[in-house]
Short mmCIF file of C-alpha atoms in Angstrom, two decimals:
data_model
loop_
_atom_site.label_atom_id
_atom_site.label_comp_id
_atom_site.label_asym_id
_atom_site.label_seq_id
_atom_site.Cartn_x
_atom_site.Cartn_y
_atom_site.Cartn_z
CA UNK A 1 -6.63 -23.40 -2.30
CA UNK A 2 -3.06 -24.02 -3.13
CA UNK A 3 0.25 -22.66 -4.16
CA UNK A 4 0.65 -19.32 -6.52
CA UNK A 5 4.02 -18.04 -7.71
CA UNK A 6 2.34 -15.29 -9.36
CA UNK A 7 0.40 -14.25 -6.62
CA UNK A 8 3.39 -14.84 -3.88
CA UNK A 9 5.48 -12.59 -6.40
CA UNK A 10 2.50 -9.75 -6.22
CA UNK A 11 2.41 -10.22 -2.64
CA UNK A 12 6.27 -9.22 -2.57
CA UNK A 13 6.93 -6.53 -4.83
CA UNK A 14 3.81 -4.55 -3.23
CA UNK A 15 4.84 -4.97 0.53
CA UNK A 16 8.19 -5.05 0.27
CA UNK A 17 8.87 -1.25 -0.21
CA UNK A 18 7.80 -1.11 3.10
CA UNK A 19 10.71 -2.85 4.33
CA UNK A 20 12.57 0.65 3.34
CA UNK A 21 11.41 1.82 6.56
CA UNK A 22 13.63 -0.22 8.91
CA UNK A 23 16.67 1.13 7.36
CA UNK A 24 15.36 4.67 6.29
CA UNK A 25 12.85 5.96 8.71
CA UNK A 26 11.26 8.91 8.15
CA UNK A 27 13.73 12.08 9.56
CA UNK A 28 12.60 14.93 11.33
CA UNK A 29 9.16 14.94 13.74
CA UNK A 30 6.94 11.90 13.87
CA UNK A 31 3.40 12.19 14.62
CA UNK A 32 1.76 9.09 16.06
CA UNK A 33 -2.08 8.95 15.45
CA UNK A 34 -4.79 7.18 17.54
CA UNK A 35 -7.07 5.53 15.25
CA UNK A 36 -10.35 4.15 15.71
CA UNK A 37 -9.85 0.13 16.38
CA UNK A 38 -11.69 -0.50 13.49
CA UNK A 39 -9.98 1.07 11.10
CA UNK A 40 -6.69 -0.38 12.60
CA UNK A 41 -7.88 -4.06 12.59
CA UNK A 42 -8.86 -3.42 8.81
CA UNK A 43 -5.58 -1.96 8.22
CA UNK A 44 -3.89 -4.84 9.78
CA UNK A 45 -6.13 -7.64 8.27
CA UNK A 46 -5.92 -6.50 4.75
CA UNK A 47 -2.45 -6.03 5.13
CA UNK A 48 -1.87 -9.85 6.47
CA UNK A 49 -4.49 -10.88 3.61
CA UNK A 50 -2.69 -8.94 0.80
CA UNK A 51 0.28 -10.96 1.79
CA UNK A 52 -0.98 -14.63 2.59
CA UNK A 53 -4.14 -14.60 -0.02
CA UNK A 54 -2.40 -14.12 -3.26
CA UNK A 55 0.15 -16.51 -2.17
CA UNK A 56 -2.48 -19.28 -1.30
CA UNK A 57 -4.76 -19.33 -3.95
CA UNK A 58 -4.84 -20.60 -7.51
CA UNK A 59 -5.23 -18.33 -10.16
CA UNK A 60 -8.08 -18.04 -12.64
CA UNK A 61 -7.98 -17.58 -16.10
CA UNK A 62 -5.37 -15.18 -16.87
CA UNK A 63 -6.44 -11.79 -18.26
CA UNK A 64 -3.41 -10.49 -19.88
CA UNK A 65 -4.73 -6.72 -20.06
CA UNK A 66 -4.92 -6.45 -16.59
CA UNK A 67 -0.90 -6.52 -16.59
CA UNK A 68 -0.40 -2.98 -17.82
CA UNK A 69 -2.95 -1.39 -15.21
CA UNK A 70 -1.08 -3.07 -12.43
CA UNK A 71 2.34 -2.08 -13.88
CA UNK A 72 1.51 1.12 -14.17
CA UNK A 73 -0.10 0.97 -10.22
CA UNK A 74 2.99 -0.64 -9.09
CA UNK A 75 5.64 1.79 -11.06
CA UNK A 76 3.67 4.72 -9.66
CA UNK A 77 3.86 2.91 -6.00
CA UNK A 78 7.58 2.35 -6.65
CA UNK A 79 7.90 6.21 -7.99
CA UNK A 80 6.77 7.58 -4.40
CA UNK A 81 8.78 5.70 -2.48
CA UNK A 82 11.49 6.97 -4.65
CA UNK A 83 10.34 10.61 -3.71
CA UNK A 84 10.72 9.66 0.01
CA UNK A 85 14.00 9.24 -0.40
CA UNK A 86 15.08 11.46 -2.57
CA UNK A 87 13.38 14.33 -1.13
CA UNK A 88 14.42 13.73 2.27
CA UNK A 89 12.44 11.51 4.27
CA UNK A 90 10.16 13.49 6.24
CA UNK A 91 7.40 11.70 7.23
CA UNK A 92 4.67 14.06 5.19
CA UNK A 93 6.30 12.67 2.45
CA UNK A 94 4.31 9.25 3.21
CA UNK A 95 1.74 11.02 2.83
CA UNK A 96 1.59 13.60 0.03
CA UNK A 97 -0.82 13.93 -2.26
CA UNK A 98 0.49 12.53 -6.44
CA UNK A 99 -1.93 14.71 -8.89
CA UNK A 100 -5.48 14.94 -7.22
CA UNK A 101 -4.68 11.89 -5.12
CA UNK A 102 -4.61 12.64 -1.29
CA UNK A 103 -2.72 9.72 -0.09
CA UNK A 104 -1.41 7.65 -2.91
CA UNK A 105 1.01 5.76 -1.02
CA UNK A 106 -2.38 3.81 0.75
CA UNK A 107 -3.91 4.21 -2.26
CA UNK A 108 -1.78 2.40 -4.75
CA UNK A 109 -0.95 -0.56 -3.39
CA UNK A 110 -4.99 -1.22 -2.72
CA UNK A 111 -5.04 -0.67 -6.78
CA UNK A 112 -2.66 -2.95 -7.42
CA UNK A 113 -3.98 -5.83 -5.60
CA UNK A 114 -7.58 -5.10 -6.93
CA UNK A 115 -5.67 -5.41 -10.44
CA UNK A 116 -4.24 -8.26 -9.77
CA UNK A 117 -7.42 -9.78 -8.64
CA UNK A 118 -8.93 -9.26 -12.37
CA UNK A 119 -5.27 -10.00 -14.08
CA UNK A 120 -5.29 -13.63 -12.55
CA UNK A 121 -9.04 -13.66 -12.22
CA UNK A 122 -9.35 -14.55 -8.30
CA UNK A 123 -12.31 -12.87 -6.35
CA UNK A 124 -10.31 -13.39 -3.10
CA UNK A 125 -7.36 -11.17 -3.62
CA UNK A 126 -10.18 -8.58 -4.74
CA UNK A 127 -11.91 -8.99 -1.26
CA UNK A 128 -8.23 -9.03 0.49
CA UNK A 129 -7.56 -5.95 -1.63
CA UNK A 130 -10.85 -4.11 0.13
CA UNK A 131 -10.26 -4.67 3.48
CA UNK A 132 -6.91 -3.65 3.08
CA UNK A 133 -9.02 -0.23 1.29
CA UNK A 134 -11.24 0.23 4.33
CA UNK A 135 -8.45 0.33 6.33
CA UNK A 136 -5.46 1.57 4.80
CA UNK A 137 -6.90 4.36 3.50
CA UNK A 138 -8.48 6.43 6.09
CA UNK A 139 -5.89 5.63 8.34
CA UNK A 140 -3.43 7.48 6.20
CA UNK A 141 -5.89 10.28 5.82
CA UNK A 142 -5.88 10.84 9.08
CA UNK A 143 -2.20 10.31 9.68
CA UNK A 144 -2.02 13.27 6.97
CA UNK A 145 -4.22 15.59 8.92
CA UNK A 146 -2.68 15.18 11.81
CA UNK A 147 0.82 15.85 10.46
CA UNK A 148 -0.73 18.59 8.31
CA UNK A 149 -2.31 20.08 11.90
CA UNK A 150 1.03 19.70 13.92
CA UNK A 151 3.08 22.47 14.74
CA UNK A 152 6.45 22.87 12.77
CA UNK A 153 9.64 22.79 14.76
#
């Protein structure tokens, strides 16, 4: 245990995106989906875990080739929430698929966690980085079905 810059500075630049969503909200319908608790309590713990973990503990040995791989993750994460707001904020936007990805918005920031994980060598972001998976994931697969599934107005 202890104090990471690096990881605190992960932490930020993946979750703070989301932040976009207090002052731009999606426009248009919003479908609310009932999840199984499960899923939601993963969602929610890797999401608190992908925040405080990084932040409080030391890194590893760092592994300097892991940098690109997460830059890439994180310009890619950074690219879609572009698209949301460029393209109009609907909320299937949040969801669309990026290439053969379903949901890369869930998907990226789980990638760039896990990346981090092997850039600064610390198994615990890595299991942070999971849960947050196991969670995040499905939930937004679901979200996207049930927006997919809703009538149009």
């Amino acid at each position: 245990m202890g104090f990471s810059l690096l990881g605190l500075l992960v932490s930020i630049v993946v979750l703070a995106p989301n932040l976009l969503l207090l002052w731009f909200p999606p426009r248009g319908p919003n479908v609310v989906v009932r999840v199984p608790r499960l899923l939601e309590g993963s969602e929610r713990a890797g999401q608190a875990l992908c925040l405080v973990v990084p932040a409080i503990t030391l890194p590893g040995a760092i592994v300097w080739g892991w940098a690109l791989p997460v830059a890439v993750a994180l310009a890619a994460y950074y690219a879609l929430w572009g698209r949301y707001l460029v393209a109009g904020r609907a909320q299937v936007l949040l969801y669309a698929s990026l290439w053969r990805v379903p949901v890369p918005m869930a998907v990226m920031p789980a990638l760039v966690f896990l990346g981090a994980a092997a850039w600064v060598s610390n198994p615990w972001i890595a299991v942070a980085a999971v849960v947050l998976a196991i969670g995040h994931i499905p939930v937004a697969l679901l979200t996207r079905r049930a927006i997919r599934s809703a009538p149009s107005e």
